[in-house]
Coordinates of C-alpha atoms and ligand atoms in Angstrom, one line a residue:
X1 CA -75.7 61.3 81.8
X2 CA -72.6 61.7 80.2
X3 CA -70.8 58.6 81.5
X4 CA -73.6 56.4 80.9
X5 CA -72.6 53.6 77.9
X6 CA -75.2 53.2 75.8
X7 CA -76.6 49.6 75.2
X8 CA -79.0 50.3 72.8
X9 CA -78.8 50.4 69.2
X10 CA -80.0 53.8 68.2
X11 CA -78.8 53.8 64.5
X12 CA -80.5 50.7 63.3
X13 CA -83.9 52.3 63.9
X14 CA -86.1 54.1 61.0
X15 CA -85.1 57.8 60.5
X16 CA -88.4 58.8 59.4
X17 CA -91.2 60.4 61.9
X18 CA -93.3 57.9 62.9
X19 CA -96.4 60.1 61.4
X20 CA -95.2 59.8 57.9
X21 CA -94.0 56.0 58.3
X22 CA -97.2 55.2 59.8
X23 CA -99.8 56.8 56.9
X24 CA -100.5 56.7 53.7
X25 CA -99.3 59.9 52.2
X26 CA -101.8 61.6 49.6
X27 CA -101.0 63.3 46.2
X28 CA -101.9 66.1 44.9
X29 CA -101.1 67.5 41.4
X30 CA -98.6 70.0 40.7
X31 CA -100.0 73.6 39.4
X32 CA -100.1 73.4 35.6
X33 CA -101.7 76.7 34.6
X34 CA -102.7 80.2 36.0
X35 CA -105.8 80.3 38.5
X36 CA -107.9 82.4 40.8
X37 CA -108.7 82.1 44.0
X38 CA -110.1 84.4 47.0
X39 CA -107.3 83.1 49.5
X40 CA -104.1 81.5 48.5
X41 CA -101.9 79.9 51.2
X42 CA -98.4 78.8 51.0
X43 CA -97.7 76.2 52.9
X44 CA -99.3 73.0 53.2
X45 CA -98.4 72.3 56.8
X46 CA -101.3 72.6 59.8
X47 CA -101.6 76.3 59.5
X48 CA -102.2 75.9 55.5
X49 CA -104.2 72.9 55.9
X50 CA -106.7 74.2 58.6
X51 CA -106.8 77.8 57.2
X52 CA -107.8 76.3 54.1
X53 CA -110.7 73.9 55.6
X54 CA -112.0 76.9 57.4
X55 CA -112.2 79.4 55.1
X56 CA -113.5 76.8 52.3
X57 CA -116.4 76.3 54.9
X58 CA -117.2 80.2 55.3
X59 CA -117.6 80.1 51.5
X60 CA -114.3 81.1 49.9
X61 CA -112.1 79.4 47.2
X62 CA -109.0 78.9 48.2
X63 CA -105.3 77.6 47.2
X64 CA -102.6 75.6 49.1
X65 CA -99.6 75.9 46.9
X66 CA -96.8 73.8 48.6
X67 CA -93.4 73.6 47.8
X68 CA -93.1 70.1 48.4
X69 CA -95.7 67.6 49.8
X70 CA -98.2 68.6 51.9
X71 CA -98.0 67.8 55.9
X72 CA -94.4 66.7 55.6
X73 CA -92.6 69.3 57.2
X74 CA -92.6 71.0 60.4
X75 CA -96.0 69.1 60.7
X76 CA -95.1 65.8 60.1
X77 CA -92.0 65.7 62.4
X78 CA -93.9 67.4 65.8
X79 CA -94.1 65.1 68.8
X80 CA -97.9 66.4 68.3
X81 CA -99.1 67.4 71.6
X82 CA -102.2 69.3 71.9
X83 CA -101.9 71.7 75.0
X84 CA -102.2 75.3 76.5
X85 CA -99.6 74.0 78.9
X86 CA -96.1 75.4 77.1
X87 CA -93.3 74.9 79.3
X88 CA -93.2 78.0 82.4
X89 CA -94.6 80.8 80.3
X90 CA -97.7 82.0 82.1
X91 CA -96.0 83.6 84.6
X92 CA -93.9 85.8 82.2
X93 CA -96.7 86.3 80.2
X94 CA -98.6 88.3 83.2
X95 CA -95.6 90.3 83.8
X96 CA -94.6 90.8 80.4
X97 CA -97.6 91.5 78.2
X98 CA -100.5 92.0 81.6
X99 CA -103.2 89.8 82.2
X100 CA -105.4 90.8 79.3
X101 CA -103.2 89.4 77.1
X102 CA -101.9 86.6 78.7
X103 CA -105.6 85.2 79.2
X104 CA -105.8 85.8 75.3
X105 CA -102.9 83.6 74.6
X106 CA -104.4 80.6 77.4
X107 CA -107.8 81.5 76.3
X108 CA -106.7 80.7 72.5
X109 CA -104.9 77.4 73.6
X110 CA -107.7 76.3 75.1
X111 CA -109.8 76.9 72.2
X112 CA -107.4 75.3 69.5
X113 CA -107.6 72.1 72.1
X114 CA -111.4 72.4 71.6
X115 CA -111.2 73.1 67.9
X116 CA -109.6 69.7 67.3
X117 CA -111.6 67.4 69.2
X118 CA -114.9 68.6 68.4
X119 CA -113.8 67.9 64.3
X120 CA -112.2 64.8 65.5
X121 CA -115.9 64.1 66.9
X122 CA -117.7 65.5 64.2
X123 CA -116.0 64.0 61.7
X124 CA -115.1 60.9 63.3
X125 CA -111.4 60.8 62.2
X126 CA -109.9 57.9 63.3
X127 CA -106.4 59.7 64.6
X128 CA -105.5 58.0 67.5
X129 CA -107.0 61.6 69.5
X130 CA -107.1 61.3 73.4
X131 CA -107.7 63.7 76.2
X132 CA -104.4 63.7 78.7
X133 CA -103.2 65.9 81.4
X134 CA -100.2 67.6 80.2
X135 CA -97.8 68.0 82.9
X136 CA -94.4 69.5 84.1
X137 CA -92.1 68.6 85.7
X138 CA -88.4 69.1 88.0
X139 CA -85.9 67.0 88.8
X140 CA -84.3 70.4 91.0
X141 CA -85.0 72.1 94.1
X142 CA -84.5 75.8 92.1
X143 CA -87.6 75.4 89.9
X144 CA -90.0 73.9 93.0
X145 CA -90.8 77.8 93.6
X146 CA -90.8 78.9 89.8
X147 CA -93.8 75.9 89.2
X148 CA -95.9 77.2 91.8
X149 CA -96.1 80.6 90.7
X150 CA -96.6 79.2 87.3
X151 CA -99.3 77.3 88.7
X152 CA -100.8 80.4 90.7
X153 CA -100.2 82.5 87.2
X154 CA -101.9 79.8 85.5
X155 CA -104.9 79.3 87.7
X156 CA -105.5 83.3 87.7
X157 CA -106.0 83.2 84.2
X158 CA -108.7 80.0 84.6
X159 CA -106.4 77.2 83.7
X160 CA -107.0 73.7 85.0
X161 CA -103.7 73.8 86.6
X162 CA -102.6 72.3 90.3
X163 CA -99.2 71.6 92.0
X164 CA -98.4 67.9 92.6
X165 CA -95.5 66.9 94.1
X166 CA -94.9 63.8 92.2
X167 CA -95.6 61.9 88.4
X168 CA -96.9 58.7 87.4
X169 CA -93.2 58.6 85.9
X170 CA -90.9 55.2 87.2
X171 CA -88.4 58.4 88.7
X172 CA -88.3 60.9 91.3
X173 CA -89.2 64.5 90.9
X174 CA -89.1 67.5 93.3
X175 CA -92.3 68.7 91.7
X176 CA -94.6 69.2 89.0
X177 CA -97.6 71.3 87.3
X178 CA -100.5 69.0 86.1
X179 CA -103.1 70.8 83.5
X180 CA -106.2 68.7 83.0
X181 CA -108.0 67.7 79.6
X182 CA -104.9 68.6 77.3
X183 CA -105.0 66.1 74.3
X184 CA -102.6 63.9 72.1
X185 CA -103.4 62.7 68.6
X186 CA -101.6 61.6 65.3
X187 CA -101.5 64.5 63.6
X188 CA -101.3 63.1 60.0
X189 CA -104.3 61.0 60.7
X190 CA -105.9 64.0 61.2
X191 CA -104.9 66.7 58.3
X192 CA -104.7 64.2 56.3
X193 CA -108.4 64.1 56.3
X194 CA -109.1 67.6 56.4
X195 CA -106.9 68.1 53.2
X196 CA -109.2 65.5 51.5
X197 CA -111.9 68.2 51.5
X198 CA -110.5 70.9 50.7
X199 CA -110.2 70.2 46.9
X200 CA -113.4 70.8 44.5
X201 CA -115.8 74.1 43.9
X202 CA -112.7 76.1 42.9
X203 CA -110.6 75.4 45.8
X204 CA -107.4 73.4 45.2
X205 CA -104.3 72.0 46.8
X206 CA -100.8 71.7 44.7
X207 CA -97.5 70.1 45.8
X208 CA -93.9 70.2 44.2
X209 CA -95.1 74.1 43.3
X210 CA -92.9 76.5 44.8
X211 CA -93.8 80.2 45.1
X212 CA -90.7 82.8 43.9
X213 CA -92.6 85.8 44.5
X214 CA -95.2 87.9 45.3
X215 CA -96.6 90.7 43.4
X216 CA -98.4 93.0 45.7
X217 CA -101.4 95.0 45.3
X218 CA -105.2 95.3 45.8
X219 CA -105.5 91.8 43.9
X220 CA -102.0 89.8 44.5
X221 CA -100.2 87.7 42.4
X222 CA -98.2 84.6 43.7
X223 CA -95.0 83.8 41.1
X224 CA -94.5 80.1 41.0
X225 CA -91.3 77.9 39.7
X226 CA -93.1 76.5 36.7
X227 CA -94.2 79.9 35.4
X228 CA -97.9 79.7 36.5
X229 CA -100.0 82.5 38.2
X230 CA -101.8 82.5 41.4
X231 CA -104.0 85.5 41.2
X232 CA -105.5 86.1 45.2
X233 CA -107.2 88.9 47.3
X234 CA -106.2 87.9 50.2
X235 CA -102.7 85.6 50.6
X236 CA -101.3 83.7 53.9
X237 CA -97.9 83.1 54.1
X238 CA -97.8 79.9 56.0
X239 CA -94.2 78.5 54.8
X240 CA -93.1 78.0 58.5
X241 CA -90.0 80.8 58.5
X242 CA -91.7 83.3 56.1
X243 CA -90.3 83.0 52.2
X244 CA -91.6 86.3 51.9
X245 CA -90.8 89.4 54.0
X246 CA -92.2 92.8 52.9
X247 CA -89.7 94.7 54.9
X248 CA -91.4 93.3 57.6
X249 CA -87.9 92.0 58.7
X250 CA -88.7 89.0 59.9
X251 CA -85.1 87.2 59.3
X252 CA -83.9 89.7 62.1
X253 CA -87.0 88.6 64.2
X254 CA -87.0 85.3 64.2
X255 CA -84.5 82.0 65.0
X256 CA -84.7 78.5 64.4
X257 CA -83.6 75.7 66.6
X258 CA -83.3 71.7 65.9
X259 CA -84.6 69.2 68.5
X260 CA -84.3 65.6 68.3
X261 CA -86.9 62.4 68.6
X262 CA -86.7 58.8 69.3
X263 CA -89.6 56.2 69.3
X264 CA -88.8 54.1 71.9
X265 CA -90.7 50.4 72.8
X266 CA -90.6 49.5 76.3
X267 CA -91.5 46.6 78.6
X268 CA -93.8 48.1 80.4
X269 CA -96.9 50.2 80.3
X270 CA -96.4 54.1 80.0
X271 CA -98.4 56.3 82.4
X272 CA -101.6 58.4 81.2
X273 CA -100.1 61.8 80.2
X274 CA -97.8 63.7 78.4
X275 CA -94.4 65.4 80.0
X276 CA -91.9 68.3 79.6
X277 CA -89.1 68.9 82.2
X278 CA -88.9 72.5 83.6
X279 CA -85.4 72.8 83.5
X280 CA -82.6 72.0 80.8
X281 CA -81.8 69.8 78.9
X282 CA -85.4 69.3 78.2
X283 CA -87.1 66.2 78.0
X284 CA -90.4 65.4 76.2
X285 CA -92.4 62.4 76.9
X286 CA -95.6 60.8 75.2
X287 CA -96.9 57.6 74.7
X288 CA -98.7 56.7 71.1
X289 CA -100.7 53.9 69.6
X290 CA -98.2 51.6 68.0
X291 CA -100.0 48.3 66.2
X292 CA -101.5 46.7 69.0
X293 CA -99.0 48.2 72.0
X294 CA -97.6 51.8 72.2
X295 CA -94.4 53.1 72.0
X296 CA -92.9 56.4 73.6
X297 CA -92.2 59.5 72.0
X298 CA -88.9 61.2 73.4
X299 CA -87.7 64.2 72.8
X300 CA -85.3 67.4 73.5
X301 CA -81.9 68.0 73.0
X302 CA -82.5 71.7 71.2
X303 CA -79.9 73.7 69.9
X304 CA -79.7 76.5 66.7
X305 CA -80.0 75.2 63.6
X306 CA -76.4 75.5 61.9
X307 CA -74.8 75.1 64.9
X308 CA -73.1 72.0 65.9
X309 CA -71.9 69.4 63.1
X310 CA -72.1 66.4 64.9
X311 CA -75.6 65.9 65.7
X312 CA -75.7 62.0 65.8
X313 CA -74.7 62.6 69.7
X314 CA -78.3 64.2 70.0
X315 CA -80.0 60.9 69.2
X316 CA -77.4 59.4 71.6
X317 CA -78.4 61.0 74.3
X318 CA -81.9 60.9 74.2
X319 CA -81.0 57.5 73.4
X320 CA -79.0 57.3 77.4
X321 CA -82.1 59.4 78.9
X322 CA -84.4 56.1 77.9
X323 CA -82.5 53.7 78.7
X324 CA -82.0 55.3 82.6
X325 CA -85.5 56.0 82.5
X326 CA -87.8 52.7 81.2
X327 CA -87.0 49.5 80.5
X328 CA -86.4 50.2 77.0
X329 CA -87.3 46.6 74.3
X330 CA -86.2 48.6 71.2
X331 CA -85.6 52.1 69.5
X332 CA -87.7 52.0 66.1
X333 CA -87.6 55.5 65.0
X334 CA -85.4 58.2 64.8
X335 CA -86.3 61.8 63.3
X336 CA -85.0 65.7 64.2
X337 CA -87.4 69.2 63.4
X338 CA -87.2 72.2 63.4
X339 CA -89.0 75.2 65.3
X340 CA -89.5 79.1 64.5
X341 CA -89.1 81.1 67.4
X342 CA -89.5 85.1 68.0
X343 CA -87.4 87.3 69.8
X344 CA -90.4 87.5 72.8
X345 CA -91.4 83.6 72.5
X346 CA -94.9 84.2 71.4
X347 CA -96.0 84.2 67.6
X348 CA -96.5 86.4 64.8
X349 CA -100.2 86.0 63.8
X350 CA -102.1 88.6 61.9
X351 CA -100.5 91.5 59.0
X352 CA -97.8 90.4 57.6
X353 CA -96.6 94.3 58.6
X354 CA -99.1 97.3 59.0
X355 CA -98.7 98.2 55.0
X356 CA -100.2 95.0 53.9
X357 CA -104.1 94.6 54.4
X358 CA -104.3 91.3 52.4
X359 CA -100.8 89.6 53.0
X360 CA -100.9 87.6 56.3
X361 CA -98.2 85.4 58.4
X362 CA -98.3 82.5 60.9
X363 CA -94.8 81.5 62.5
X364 CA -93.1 81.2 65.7
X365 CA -94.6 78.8 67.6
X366 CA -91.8 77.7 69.3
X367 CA -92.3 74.5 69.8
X368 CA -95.9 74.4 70.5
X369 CA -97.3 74.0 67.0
X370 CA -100.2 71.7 66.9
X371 CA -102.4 74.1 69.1
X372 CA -100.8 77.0 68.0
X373 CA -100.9 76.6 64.3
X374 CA -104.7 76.0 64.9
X375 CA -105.1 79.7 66.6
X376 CA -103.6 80.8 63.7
X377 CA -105.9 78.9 61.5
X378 CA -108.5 80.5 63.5
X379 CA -107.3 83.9 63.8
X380 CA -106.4 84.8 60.1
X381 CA -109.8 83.0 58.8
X382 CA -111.5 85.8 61.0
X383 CA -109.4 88.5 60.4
X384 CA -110.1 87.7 56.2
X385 CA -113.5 87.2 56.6
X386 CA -114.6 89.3 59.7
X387 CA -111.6 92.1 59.8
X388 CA -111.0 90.7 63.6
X389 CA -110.4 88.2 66.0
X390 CA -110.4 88.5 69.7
X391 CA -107.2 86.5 70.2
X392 CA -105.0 88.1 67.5
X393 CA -103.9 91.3 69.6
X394 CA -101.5 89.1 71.6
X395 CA -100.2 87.6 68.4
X396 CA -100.0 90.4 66.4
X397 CA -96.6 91.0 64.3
X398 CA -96.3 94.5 64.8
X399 CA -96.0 94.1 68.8
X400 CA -92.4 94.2 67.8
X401 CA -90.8 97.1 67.7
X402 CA -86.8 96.5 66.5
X403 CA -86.1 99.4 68.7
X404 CA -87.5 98.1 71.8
X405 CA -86.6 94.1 71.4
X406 CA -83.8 94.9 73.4
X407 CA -81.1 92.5 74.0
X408 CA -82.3 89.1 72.5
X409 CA -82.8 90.6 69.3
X410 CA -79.4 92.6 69.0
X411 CA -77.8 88.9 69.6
X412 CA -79.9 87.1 67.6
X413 CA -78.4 89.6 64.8
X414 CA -74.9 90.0 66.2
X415 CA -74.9 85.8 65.4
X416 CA -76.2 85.8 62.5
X417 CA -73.7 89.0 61.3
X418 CA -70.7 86.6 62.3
X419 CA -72.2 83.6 60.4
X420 CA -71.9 86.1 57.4
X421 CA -68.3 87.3 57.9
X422 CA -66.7 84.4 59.3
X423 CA -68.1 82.0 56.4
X424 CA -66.0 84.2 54.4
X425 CA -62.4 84.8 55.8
X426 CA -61.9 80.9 57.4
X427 CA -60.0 78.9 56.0
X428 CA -61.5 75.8 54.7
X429 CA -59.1 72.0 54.4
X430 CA -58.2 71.4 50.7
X431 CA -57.6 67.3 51.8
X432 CA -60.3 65.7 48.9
X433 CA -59.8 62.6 50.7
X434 CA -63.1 62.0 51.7
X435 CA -64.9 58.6 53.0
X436 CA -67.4 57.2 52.1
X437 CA -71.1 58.7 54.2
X438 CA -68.5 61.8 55.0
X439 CA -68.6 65.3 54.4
X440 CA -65.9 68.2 53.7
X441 CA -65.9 72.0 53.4
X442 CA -63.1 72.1 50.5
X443 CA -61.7 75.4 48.5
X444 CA -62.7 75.5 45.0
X445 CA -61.3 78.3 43.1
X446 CA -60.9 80.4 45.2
X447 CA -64.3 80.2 47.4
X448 CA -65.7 76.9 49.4
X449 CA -68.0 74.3 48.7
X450 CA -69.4 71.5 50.5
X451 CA -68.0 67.8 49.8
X452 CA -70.1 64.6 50.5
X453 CA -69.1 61.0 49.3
X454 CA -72.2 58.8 49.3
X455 CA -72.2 54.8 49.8
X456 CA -72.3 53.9 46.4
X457 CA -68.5 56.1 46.1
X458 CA -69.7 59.1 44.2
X459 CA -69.0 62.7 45.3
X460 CA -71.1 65.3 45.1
X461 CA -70.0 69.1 46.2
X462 CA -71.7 72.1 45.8
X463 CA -71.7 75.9 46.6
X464 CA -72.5 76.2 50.3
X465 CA -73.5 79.6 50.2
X466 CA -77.1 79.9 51.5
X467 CA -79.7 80.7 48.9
X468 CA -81.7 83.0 51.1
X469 CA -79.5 85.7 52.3
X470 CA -75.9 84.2 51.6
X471 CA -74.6 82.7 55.0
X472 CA -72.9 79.9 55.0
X473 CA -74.2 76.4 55.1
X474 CA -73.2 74.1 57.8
X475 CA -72.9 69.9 57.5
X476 CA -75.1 68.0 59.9
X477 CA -74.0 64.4 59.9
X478 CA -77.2 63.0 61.5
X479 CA -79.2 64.2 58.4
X480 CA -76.5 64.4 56.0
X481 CA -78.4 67.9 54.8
X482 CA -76.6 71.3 54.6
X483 CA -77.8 73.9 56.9
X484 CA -78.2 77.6 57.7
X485 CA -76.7 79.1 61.1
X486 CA -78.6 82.5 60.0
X487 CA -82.5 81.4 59.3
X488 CA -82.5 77.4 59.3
X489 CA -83.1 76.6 55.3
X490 CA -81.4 73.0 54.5
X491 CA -80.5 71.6 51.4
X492 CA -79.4 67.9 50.7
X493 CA -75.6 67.0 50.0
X494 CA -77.1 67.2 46.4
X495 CA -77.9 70.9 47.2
X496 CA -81.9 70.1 46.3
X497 CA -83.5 72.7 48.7
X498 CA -85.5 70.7 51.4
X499 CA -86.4 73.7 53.9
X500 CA -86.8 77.4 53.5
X501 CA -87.0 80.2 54.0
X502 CA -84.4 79.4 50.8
X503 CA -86.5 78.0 48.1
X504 CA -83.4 77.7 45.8
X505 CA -81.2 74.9 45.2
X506 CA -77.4 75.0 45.7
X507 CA -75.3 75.7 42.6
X508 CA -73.6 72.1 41.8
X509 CA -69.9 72.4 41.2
X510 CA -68.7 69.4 40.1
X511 CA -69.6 68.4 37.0
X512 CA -68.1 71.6 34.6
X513 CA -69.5 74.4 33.2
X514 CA -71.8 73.1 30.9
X515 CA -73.9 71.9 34.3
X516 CA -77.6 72.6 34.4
X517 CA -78.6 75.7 36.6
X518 CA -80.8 73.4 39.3
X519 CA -83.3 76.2 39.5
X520 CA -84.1 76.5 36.4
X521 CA -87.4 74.0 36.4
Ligands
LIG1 FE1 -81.3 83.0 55.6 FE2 -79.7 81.0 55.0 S1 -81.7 80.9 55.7 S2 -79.2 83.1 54.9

């Protein structure tokens, strides 16, 4: 892969998600004076969307307060398959967790996959929704054996799963797992639609409101940046990493990892189904409605947030993968996410920890979002209104015990640790000569900031000390953003926060003391 040239042009495309270049994006108002509410949610991603629609349907009032615009995180950036098929994690969910649970985690997939189409049918939203087999697949003799135990593991546990030794895919394969009736969509098409009705009879939804703070206690109240009071019984955190611990300790429990997407036109048709590789580096493949043709969704190239500045060479080589793999017309978009993922790879559903009855958490879905932020929709709207689910033992938080993590979680820490001392005793260049569309650490009396020069010639530098917990940020050229090695927040080269668990801007630097603290709104 690495000596092929590429002859496409990958940097001419749109960096935008296809979702968000493809809808109309809604408004909603900002929050302009204190309210009440039975369940308030932070987040207006899928988990705050759907939580929302269900509980509003049971009866309840509820809240999304979002930080920024509804649907345009996390959500709007997913490759947006709907599956119980995760990668090879059936097999290690038997012999991790027992068969019990493992049947509770496909048995939960399956129902998310359920959930979706039967509103898509209800409701007849138009979002592109189709029922494909989800398959994966090897390109090495190593992982033939792993994919049929999976397949046995997954078949145990009443999965629609069989070995096939090949793929409608124009390459060769030494194998592959093929589940029946998963499903694709556009996901936008689809909250988007939801969110309309969630509005009205005391329920509301409010973007550009961020929440500071939480005061606990038998009634909660939720602090927001323009001074306004969310009073709630019962309050889901649903801000992707959560902005809000209470001591449950989640920034020692949790990493966050960047993958990369292109949409890709090609010259011919793309087979019926949707495609993961078994093995690294992983490659994801989908086809969607595009006009009246379809273009292909590729994706992969993971690492840790904050840990590689040069990321363009992502896009590159998703951008080589393509063009060995189809007869590739044109590139068209261009976008990266970002995924939560636990230290055991399954979520944290349920308590936010076992001394807060009405705070609840969603996160860690590792990838696997669209069905999984729908169990969680699920889950928490039963355990507020029923005091139980029958998938949320699986999910539950509390599973964790720091103690017996074991090894993943003392790295996990150990990293983050360095990221803290080693953003403080490097040295950083003091060379201001900066070009244009480039970035700098510089020293600046004393400590380090962050130096960009944008197109237009003007520089902008700010603190690049993390607003969360005080790591140090780190430039990714692709997106031109700031971001964290320890928890993934990101901030623009203007230091506006764009992704938590920070919700604070950078301090700007530049312009003299008399400068304007950026978080005070
Ligand atoms: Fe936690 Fe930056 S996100 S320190």
């Amino acid at each position: 892969m690495a000596n092929t040239t590429l002859d496409l042009d990958v940097y001419s495309s749109t960096q935008e998600p296809y979702w968000l270049a493809s809808t109309k994006k809604p408004e909603y108002p900002t929050l302009e004076k204190d309210i009440s509410v039975d369940v308030a949610i932070v987040g207006g991603g899928m988990v705050g969307i759907t939580s929302a629609y269900i509980l509003k349907n049971k009866g309840l009032k509820v809240a999304i307060i979002e930080g920024h615009r509804i649907a345009q995180g996390t959500t709007g950036h997913t490759t947006a398959k709907i599956t119980s098929q995760h990668g090879l994690i059936y097999d290690k969910l038997i012999t991790k967790f027992g068969e019990e649970k493992a049947k509770q985690y496909a048995n939960a997939n399956e129902a998310a996959i359920d959930f979706i189409a039967n509103l898509v049918q209800e409701k007849n939203i138009d979002c592109d929704f189709s029922r494909r087999p989800a398959y994966v697949y090897t390109q090495r003799d190593e992982y033939v054996k792993k994919l049929e135990k999976e397949v046995e593991a997954a078949s145990k546990l009443g999965l629609k799963a069989s070995y096939e030794a090949t793929v409608p895919l124009p390459f060769q394969v030494k194998g592959a797992i093929k589940f029946a009736d998963q499903a694709q969509f556009h996901p936008l098409k689809y909250l988007y639609k939801l969110a309309k009705e969630i509005p009205g009879d005391g329920s509301y939804i409010f973007e550009l409101s961020k929440v500071l703070d939480i005061e606990e206690g038998e009634t909660c109240k939720l602090l927001t940046s323009h001074g306004h009071k969310v009073t709630a019984s019962q309050v889901i955190i649903a801000s992707h990493f959560p902005f809000y611990d209470g001591f449950g300790m989640y920034f020692t429990k949790i990493h966050v990892e960047k993958s990369y997407v292109l949409g890709v036109k090609i010259r011919d048709k793309f087979p019926e189904g949707m495609f993961i590789t078994a093995e690294e580096p992983g490659r994801s493949l989908r086809s969607q409605r595009y006009k009246d043709s379809e273009i292909i969704l590729v994706g992969g190239e993971h690492h840790k947030t904050g840990s590689e500045i040069q990321t363009n060479i992502h896009y590159e080589n998703l951008a080589k993968f393509a063009q060995e793999s189809f007869d590739v017309q044109e590139i068209l978009y261009r976008w990266s996410t970002q995924d939560c993922t636990t230290v055991d790879g399954l979520p944290y559903i349920g308590h936010l920890t076992s001394k807060t009855p009405n705070l609840f958490v969603a996160t860690g879905f590792a990838k696997w979002g669209m069905t999984n932020s729908t169990v969680a929709a699920n889950i928490l709207a039963d355990l507020i209104t029923q005091g139980e689910s029958p998938f949320a033992p699986v999910y539950d938080p509390a599973r964790i015990n720091i103690m017996a993590a074991g090894p993943t979680l003392v790295s996990q820490n150990l990293d983050v640790a360095v990221k803290f001392v080693s953003g403080k005793i490097s040295s950083a260049p003091q060379n201001l000569d900066i070009k244009r569309g480039e970035a700098q650490v510089i020293k600046v009396e004393g400590g380090k900031a962050g130096a960009y020069r944008d197109e237009n010639d003007e520089l902008f530098v700010v603190d690049i000390t993390c607003t969360h917990l005080g790591c140090e940020l780190v430039w990714n050229e692709a997106e031109k953003t700031w971001d964290c090695p320890c928890h993934g927040s990101r901030f623009n080269y203007k230091g506006e926060n764009i992704e938590g668990p920070a919700f604070l801007n950078l301090k700007q630097i530049d312009e003299g003391p008399n400068k304007k603290d950026p978080n005070i709104f």
